[in-house]
XYZ file of N, CA and C in Angstrom:
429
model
N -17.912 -14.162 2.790
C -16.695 -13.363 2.813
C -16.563 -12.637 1.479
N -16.207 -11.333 1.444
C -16.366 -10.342 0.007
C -15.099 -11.011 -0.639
N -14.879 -10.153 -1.204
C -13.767 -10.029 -2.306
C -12.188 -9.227 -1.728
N -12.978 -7.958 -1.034
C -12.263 -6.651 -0.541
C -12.473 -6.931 1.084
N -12.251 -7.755 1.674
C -12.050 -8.753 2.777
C -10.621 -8.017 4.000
N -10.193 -7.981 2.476
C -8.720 -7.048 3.527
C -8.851 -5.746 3.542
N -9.339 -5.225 2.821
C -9.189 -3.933 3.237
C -9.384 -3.190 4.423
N -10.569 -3.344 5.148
C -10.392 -2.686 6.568
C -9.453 -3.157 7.560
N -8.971 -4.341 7.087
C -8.003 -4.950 7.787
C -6.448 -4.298 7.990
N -6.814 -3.674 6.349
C -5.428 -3.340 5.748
C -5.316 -1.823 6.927
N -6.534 -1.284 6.889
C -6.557 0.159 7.512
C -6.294 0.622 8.594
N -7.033 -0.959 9.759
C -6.737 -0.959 10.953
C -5.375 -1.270 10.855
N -4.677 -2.287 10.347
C -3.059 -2.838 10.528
C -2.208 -1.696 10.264
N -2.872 -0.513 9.435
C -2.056 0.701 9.333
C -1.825 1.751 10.367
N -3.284 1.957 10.926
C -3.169 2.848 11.677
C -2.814 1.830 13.261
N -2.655 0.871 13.496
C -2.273 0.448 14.860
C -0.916 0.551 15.106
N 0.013 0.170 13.494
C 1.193 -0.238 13.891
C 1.928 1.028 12.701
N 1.613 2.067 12.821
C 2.131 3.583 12.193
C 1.465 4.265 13.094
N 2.247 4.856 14.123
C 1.682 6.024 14.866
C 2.577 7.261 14.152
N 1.802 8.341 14.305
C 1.584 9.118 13.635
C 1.216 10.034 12.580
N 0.565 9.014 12.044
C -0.188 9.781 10.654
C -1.906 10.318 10.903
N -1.950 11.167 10.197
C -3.083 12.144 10.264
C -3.980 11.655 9.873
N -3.845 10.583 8.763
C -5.350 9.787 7.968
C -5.079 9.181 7.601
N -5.580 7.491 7.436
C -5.244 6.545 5.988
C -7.197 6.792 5.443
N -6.769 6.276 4.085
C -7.610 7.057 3.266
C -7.670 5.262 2.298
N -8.296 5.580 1.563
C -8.688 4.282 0.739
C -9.168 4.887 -0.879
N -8.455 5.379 -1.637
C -9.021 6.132 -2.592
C -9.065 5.137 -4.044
N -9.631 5.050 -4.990
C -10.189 3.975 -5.894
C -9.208 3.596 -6.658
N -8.235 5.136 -6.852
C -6.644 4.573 -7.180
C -5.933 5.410 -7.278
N -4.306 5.487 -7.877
C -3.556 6.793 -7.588
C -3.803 7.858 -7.980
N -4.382 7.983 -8.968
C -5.024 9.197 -9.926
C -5.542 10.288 -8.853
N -6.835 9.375 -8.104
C -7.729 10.053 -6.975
C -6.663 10.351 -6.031
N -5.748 9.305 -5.396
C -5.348 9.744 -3.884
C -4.532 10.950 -4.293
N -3.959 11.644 -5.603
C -3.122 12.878 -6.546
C -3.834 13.974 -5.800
N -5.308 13.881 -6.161
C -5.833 14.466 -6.444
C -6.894 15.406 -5.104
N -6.512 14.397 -3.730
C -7.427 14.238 -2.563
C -6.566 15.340 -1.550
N -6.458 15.770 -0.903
C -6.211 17.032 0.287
C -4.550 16.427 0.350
N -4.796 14.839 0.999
C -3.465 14.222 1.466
C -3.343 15.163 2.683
N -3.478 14.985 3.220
C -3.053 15.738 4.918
C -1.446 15.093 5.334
N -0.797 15.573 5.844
C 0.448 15.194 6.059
C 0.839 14.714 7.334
N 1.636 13.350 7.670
C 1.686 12.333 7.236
C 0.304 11.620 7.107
N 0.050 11.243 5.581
C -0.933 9.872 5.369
C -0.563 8.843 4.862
N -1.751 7.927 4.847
C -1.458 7.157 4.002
C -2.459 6.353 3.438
N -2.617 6.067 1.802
C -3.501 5.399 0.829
C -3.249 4.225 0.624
N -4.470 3.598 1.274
C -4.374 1.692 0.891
C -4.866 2.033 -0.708
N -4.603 1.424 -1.641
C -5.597 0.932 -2.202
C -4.825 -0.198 -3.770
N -6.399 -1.038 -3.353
C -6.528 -2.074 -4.569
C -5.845 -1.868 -5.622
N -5.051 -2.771 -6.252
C -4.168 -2.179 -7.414
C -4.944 -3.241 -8.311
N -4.786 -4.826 -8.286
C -5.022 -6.005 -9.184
C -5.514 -7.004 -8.447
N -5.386 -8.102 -9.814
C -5.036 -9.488 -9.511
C -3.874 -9.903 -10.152
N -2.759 -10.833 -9.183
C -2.133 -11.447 -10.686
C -1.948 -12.844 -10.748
N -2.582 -13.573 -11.649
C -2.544 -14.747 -12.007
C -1.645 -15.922 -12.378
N -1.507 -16.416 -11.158
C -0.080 -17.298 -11.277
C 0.017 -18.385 -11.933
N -1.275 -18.672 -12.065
C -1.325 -20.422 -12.746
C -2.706 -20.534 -12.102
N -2.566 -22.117 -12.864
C -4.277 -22.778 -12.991
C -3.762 -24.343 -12.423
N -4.966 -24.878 -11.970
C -5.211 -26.429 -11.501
C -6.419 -26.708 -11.688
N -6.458 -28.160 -12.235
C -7.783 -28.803 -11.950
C -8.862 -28.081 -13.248
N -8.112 -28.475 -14.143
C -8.588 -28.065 -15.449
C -9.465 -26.996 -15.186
N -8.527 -25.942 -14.763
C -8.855 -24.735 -14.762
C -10.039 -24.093 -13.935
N -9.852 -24.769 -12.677
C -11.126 -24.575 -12.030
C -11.171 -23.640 -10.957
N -9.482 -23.857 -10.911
C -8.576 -23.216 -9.312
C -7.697 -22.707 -10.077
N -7.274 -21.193 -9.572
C -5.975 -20.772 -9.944
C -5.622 -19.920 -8.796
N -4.311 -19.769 -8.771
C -3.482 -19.501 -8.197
C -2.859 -17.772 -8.152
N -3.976 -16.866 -7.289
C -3.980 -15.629 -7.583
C -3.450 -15.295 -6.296
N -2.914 -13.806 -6.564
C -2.402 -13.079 -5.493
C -3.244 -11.338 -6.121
N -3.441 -11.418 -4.471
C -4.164 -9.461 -4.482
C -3.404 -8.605 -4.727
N -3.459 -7.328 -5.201
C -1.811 -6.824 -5.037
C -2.777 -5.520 -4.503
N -1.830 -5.049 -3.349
C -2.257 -3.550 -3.020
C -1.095 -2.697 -2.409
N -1.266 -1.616 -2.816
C -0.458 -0.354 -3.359
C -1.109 0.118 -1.484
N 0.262 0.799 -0.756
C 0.147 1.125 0.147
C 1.477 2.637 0.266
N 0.621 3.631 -0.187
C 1.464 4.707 -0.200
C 1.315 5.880 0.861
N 2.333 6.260 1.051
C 2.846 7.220 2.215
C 2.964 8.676 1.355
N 2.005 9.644 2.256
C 2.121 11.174 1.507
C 3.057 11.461 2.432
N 3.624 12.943 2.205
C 3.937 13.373 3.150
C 4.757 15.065 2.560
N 4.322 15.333 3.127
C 4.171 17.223 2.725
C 5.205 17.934 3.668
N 6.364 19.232 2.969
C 7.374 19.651 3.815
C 7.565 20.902 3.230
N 6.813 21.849 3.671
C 7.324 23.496 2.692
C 8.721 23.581 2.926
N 9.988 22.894 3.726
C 11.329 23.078 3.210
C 11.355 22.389 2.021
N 10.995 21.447 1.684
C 10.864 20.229 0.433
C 11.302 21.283 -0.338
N 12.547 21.800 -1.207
C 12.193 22.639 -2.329
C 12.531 21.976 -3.745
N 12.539 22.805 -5.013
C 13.422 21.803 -6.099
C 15.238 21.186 -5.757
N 15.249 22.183 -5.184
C 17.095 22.248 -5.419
C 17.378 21.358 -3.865
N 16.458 20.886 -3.037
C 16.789 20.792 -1.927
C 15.602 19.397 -1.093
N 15.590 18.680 -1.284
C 14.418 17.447 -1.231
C 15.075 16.478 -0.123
N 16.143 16.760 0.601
C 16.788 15.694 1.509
C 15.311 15.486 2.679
N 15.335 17.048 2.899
C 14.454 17.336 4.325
C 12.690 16.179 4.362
N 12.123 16.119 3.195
C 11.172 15.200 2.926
C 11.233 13.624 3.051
N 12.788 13.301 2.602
C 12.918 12.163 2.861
C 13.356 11.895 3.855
N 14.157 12.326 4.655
C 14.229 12.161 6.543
C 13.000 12.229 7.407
N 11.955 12.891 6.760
C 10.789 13.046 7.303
C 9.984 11.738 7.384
N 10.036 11.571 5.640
C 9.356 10.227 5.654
C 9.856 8.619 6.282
N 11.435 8.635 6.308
C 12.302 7.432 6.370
C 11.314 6.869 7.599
N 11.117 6.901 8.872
C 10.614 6.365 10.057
C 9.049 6.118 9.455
N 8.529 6.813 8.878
C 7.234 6.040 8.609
C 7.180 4.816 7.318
N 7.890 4.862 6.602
C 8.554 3.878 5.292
C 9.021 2.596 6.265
N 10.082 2.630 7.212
C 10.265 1.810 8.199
C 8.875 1.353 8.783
N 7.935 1.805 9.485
C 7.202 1.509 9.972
C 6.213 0.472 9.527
N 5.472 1.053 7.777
C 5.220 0.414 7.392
C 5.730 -0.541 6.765
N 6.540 -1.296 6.160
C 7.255 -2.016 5.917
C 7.616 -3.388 7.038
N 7.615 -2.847 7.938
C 7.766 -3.872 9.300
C 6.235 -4.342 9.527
N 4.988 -3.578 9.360
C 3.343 -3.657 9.477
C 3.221 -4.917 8.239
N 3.771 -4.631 7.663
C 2.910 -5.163 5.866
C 3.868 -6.593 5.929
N 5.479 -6.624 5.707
C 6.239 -7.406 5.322
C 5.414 -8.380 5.975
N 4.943 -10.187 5.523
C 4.881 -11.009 6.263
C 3.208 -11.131 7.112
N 2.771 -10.129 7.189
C 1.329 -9.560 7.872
C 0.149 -11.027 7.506
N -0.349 -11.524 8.707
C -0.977 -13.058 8.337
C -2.715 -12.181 8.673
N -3.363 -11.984 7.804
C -4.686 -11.515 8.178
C -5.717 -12.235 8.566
N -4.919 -13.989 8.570
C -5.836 -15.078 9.302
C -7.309 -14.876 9.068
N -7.435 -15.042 7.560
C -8.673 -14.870 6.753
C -8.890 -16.714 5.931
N -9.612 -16.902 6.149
C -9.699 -18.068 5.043
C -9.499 -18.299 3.642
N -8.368 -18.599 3.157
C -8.393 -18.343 1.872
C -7.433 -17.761 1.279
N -6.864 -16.894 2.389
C -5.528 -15.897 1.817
C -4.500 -16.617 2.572
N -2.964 -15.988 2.501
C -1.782 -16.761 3.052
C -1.609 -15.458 3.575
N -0.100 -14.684 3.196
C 0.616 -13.877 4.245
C 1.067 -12.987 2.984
N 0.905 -11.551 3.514
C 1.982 -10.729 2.411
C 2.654 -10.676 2.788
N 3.463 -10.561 1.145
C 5.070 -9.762 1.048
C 5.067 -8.702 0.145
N 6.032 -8.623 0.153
C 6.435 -7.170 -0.612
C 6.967 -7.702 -2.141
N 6.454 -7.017 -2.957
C 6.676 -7.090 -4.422
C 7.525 -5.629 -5.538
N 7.706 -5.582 -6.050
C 7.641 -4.908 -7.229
C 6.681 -3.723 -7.318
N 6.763 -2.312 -6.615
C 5.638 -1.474 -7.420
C 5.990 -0.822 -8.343
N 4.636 -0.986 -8.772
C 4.168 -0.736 -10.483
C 4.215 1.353 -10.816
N 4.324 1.724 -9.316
C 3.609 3.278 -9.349
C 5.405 3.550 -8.850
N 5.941 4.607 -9.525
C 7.101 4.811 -8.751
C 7.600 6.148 -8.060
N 7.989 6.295 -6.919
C 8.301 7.171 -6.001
C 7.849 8.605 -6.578
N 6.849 9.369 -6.263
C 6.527 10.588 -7.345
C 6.274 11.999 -6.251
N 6.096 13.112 -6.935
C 5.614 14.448 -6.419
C 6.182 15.728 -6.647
N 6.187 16.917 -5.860
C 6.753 18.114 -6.830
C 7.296 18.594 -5.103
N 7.781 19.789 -5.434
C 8.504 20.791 -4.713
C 7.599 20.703 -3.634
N 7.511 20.506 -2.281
C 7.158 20.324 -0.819
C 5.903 19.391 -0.501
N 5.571 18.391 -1.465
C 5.320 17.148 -1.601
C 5.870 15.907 -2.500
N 5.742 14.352 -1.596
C 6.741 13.418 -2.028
C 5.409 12.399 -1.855
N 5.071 11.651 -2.766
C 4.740 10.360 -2.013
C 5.139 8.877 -2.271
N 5.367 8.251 -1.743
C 6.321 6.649 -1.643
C 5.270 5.419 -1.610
N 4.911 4.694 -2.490
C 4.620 3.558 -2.995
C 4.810 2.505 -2.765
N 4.218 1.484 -2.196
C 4.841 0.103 -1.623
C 3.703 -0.830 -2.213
N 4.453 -1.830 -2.646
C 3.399 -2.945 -3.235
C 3.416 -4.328 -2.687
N 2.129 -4.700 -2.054
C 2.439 -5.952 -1.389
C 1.225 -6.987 -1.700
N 1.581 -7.935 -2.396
C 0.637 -9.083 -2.633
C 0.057 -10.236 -1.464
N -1.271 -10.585 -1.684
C -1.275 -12.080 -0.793
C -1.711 -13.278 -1.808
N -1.852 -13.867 -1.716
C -2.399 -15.130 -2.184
C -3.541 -15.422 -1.537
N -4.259 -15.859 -3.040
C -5.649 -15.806 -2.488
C -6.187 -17.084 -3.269
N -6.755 -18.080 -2.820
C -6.920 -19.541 -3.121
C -8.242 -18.851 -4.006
N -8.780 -19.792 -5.077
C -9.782 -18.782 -5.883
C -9.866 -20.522 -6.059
């Protein structure tokens, strides 16, 4: 079993239970997915960390969780400066969507438990008729 174990997991669980998006994409990190076409509605799994909760067993076992960044593009030539409501009504039903996919999600892998939703590190960003929304969700991963 790899390392990156969830990830296609993560891709299929996206696109089964989010209908309507144009692509999920897997890009190496936010910098790239900035930087990539983004077709409208998408969405970018990708790998953020590890974070290290503690140790057992004189340090033999510790107590890690994956963290991955699961962000929603989504593109609106009304989107303007003075006027940004129209982007976020657009996006609200797919933010819902995923959120209900991810919260809790058991990938019944050996080794991992269940995500939740955490703290993201990347925060809500974009310009005049693009927005994209950031979600961070950890698992635990027996190491």
């Amino acid at each position: 079993m790899g390392y990156f174990v969830l990830e296609p997991m993560l891709v299929e669980r996206i696109k089964q239970e989010v209908p309507g998006l144009v692509e999920v994409n897997t890009p190496f990190n936010i910098e790239e997915m900035l930087e990539a076409s983004n077709n409208s509605p998408s969405v970018s799994i990708i790998y953020y960390d590890d974070r290290v909760a503690g140790e057992a067993g004189r340090g033999e076992m510790s107590v890690t969780y994956q963290q991955w960044l699961v962000v929603l593009s989504v593109r609106h030539s009304g989107a303007q400066l003075q006027e940004t409501s129209v982007i976020r009504k657009e996006a609200e039903p797919f933010i819902d969507q995923i959120l209900n996919a991810m919260k809790g999600f058991n990938p019944q892998v050996v080794g991992f438990k269940t995500f939740k939703r955490t703290n993201s590190p990347v925060r809500v960003g974009g310009k005049a008729g693009h927005c994209y929304f950031p979600f961070m969700f950890e698992i635990q991963k027996l190491i």
